Short mmCIF file of C-alpha atoms in Angstrom, two decimals:
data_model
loop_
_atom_site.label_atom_id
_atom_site.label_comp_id
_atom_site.label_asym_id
_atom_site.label_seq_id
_atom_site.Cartn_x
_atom_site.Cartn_y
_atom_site.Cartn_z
CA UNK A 1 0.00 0.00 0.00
CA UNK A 2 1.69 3.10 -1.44
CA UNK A 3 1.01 6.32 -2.67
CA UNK A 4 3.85 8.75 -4.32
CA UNK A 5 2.99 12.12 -5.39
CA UNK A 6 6.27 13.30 -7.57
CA UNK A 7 7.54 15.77 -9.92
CA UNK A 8 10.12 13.71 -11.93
CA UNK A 9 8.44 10.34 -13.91
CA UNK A 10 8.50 6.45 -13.10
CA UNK A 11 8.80 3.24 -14.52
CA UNK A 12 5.79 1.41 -14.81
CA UNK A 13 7.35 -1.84 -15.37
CA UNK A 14 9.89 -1.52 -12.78
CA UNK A 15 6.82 -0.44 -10.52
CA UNK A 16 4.71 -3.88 -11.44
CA UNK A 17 8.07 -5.63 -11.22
CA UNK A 18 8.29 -4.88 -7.66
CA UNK A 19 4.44 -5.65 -6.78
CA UNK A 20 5.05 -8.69 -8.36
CA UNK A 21 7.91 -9.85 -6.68
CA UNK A 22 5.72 -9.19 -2.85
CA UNK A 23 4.48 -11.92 -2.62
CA UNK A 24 3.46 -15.27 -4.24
CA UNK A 25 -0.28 -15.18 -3.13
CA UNK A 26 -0.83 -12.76 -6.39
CA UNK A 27 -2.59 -13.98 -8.44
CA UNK A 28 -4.21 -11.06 -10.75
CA UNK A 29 -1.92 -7.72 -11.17
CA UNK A 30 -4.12 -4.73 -12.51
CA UNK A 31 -2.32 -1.15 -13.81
CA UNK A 32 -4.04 1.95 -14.99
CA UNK A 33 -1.79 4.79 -16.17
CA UNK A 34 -2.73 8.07 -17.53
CA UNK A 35 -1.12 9.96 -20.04
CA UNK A 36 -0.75 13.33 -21.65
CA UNK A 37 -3.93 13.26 -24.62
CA UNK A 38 -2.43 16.13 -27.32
CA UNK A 39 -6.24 15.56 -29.02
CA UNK A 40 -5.64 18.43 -31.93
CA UNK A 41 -2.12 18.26 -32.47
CA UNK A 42 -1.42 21.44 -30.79
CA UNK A 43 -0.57 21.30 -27.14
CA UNK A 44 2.37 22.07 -26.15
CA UNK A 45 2.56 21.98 -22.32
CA UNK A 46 -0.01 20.44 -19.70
CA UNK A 47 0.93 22.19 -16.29
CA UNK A 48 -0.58 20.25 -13.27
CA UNK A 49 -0.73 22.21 -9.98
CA UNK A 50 -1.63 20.46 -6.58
CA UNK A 51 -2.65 21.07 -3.02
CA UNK A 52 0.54 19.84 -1.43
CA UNK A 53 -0.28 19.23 2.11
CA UNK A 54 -4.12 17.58 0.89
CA UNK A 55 -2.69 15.52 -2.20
CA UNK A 56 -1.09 12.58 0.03
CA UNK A 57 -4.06 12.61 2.70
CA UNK A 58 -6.63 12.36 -0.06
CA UNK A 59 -5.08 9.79 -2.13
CA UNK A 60 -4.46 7.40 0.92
CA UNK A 61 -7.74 7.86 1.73
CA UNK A 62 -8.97 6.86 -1.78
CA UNK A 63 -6.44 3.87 -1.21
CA UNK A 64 -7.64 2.95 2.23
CA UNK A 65 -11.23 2.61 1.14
CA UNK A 66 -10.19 0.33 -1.78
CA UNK A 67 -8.49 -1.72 0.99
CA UNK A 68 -11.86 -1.66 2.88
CA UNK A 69 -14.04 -2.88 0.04
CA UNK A 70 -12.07 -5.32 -1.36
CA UNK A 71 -9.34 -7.92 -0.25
CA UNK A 72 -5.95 -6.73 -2.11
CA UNK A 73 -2.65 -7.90 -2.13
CA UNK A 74 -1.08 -4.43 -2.59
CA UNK A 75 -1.92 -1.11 -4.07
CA UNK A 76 -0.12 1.63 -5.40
CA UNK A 77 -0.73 5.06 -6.49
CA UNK A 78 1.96 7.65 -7.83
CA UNK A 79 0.44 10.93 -9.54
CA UNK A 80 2.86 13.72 -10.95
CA UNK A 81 2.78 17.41 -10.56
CA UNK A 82 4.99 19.82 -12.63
CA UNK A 83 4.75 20.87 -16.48
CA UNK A 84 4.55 17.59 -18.85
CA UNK A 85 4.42 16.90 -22.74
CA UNK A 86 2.22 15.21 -24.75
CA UNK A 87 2.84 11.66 -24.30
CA UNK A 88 4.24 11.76 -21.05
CA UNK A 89 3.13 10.03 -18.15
CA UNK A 90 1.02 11.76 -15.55
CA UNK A 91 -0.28 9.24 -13.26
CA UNK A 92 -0.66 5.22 -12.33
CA UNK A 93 -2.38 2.93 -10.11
CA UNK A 94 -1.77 -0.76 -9.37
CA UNK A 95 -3.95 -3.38 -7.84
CA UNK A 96 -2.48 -6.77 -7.04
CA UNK A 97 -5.15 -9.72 -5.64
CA UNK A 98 -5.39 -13.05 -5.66
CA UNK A 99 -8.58 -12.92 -8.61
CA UNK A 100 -8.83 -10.62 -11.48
CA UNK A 101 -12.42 -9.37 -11.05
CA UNK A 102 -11.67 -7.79 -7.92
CA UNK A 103 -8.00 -6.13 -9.12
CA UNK A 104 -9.67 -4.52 -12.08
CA UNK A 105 -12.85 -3.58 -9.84
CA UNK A 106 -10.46 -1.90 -7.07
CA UNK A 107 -8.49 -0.13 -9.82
CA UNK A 108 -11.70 1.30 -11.74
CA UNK A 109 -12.74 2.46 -7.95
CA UNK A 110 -9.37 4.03 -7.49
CA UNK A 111 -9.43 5.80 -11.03
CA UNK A 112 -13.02 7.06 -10.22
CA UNK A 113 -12.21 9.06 -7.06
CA UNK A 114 -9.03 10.09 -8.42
CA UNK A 115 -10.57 11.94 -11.01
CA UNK A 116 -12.70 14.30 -8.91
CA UNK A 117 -11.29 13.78 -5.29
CA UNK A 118 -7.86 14.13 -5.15
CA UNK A 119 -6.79 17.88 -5.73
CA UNK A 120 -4.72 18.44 -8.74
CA UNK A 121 -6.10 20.95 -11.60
CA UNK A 122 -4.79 20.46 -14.98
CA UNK A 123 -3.79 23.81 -17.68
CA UNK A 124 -3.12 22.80 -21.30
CA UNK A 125 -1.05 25.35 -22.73
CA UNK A 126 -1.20 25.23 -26.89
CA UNK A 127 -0.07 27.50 -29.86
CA UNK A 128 -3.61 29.80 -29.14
CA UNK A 129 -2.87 30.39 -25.58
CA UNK A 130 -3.35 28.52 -22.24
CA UNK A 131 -6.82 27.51 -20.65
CA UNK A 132 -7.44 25.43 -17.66
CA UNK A 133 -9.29 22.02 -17.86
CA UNK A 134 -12.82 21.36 -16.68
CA UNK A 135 -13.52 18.68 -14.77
CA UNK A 136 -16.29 16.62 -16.80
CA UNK A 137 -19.70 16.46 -15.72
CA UNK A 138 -19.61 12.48 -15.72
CA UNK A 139 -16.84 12.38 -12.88
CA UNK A 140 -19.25 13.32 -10.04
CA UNK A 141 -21.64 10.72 -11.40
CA UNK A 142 -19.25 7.97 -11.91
CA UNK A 143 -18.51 8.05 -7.79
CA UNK A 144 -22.26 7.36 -7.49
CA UNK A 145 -21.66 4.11 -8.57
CA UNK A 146 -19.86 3.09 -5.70
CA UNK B 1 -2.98 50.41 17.35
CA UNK B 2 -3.99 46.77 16.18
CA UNK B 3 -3.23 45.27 19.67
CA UNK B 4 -5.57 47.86 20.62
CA UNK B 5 -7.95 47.25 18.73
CA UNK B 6 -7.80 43.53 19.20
CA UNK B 7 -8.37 43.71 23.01
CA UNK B 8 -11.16 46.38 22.25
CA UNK B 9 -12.78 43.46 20.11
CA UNK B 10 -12.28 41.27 22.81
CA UNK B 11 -14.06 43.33 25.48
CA UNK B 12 -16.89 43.94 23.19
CA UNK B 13 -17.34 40.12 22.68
CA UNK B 14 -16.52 40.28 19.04
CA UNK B 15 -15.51 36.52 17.18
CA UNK B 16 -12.25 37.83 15.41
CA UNK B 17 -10.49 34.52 14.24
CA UNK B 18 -7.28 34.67 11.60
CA UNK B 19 -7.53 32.12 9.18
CA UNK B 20 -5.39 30.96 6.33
CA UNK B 21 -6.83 31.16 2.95
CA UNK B 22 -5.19 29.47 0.41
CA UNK B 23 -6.57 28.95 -3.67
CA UNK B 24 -5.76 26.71 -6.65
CA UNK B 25 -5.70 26.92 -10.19
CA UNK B 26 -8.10 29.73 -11.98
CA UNK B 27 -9.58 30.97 -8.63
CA UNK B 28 -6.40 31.29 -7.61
CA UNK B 29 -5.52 33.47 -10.71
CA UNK B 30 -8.21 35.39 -10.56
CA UNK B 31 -7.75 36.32 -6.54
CA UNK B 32 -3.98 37.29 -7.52
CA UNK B 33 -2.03 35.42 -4.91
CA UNK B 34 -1.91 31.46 -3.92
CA UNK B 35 -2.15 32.69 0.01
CA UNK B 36 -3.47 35.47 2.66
CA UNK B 37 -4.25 35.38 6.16
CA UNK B 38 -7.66 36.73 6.68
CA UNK B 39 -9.47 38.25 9.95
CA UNK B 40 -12.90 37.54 9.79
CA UNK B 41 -15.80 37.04 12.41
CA UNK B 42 -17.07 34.91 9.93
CA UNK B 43 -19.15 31.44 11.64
CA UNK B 44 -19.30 29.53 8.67
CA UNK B 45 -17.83 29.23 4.96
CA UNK B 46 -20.85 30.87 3.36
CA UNK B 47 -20.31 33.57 5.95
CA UNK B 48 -16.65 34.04 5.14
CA UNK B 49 -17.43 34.09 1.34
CA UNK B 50 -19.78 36.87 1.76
CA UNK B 51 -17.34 38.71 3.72
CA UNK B 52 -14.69 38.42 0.85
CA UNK B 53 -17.38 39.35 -1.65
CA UNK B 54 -17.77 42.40 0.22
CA UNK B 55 -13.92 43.39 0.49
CA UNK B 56 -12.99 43.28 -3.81
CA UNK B 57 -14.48 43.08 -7.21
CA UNK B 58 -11.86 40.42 -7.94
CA UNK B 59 -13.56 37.92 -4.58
CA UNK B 60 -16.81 38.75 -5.70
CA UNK B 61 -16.14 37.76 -8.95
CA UNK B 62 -14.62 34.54 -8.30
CA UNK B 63 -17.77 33.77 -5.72
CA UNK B 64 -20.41 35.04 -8.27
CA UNK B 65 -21.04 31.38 -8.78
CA UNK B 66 -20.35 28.93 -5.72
CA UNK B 67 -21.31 25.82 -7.67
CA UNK B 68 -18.12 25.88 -9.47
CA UNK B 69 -15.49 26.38 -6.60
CA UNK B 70 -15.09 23.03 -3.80
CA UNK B 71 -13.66 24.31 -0.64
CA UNK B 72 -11.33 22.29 2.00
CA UNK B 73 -11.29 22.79 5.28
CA UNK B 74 -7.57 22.04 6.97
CA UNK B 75 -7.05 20.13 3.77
CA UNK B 76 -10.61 18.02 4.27
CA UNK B 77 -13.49 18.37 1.23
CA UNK B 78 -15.97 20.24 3.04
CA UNK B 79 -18.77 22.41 2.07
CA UNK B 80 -20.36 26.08 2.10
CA UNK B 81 -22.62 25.43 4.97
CA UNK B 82 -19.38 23.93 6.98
CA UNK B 83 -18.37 25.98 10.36
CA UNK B 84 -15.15 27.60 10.58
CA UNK B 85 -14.85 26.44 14.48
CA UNK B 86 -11.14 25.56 15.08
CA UNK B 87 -10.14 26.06 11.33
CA UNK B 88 -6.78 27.14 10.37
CA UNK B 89 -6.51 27.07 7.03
CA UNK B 90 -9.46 27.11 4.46
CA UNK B 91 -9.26 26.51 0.59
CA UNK B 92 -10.99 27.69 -2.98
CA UNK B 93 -10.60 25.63 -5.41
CA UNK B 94 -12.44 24.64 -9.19
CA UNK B 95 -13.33 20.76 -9.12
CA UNK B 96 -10.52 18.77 -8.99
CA UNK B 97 -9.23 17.06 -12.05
CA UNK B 98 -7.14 14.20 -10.74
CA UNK B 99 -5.90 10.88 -12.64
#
């Protein structure tokens, strides 16, 4: 059970190499990682700002209600901050259990309250100027589902 | 002259509380600074908004529409209706756009 909240990147195959290696009970090993979208060909920089002293709090929250619901080997969450490209990597999650249904359950819940409850606010900066992102009206609703 | 005033505020039973007030992203921008330490008599959030709306164009402005900005309390989601009892730091933000 980890969460990292960094500037600089990771390796997500180094990162699922280590979960891996925990423990032999695993038997299902779920990763979700998020990436900088360029959808028009025209972004050039996607600043994300954060709430430094909430960021950690809320995202081990997030993760110790996963651990609540569900029985999980490990978890781990590392989000970036800091000004990224397109393609870059901004954030990942990882849920190791012994079945599938309930690693890719645990890291859809994870994802969910992510989105809309753990404080970073995205700014895409492009040729026509900079604008902040919105969050989408579907995020809220998606947290009803749990 | 403040320290004055502050024990003057005292005797007259006034609720004079400073609070941090911190803001992220636009609402942040807009304001014009990331952090300020307010003194307010305010009870609640709602309260303290109102006060702020009162002080600048630029607050009332950025608290013309409430249903766009989340606010933490001592870096806790909380809400408008929230009190400010033992609070020491209070934040305005737009909805969060994590993952």
């Amino acid at each position: 059970m980890a969460v990292r909240v960094q500037c600089e990147d990771f390796d997500l195959g180094f990162e699922m190499a280590v979960l891996r290696a925990e423990s032999t009970n695993i038997g299902a090993l779920v990763s979700f990682s998020g990436l900088v979208r360029d959808d028009m060909g025209d972004l050039q920089t996607l600043e994300l700002e954060h709430y430094p002293s909430m960021t950690t709090k809320a995202l081990a929250e997030i993760e110790a209600e996963a651990c609540r619901r569900w029985n999980l080997n490990a978890t781990l969450i590392i989000h970036r901050y800091g000004s990224l490209k397109p393609g870059e990597q901004i954030m990942m999650v990882a849920v190791a259990s012994r079945h599938r249904k309930v690693a890719f359950e645990a890291a859809d819940f994870l994802m969910d309250f992510l989105k809309s409850r753990a404080p970073f606010w995205k700014k895409e900066t492009g040729i026509g100027g900079a604008e902040w992102v919105d969050a989408k009206e579907d995020d809220e609703a998606f947290l009803k589902r749990w | 002259m403040g320290l004055l005033f502050e024990i003057l505020a005292v005797l007259a039973g006034a609720k004079n509380v400073k609070l941090e007030v911190v803001y992220f992203a636009w609402v942040r921008e807009r304001i014009g600074v990331p952090r300020e330490t307010v003194q307010t008599e305010a009870e609640t959030v709602a309260a303290l908004v109102t006060e702020l709306r009162a002080r600048e164009d630029r607050y009332d402005l950025v608290f013309s529409d409430v249903s766009v900005v989340r606010v933490a309390l001592d870096q806790t989601l909380s809400d408008f209706d929230a009190p400010l009892d033992g609070v020491s730091e209070v934040a305005f933000f737009p909805p969060m756009t994590g993952g």
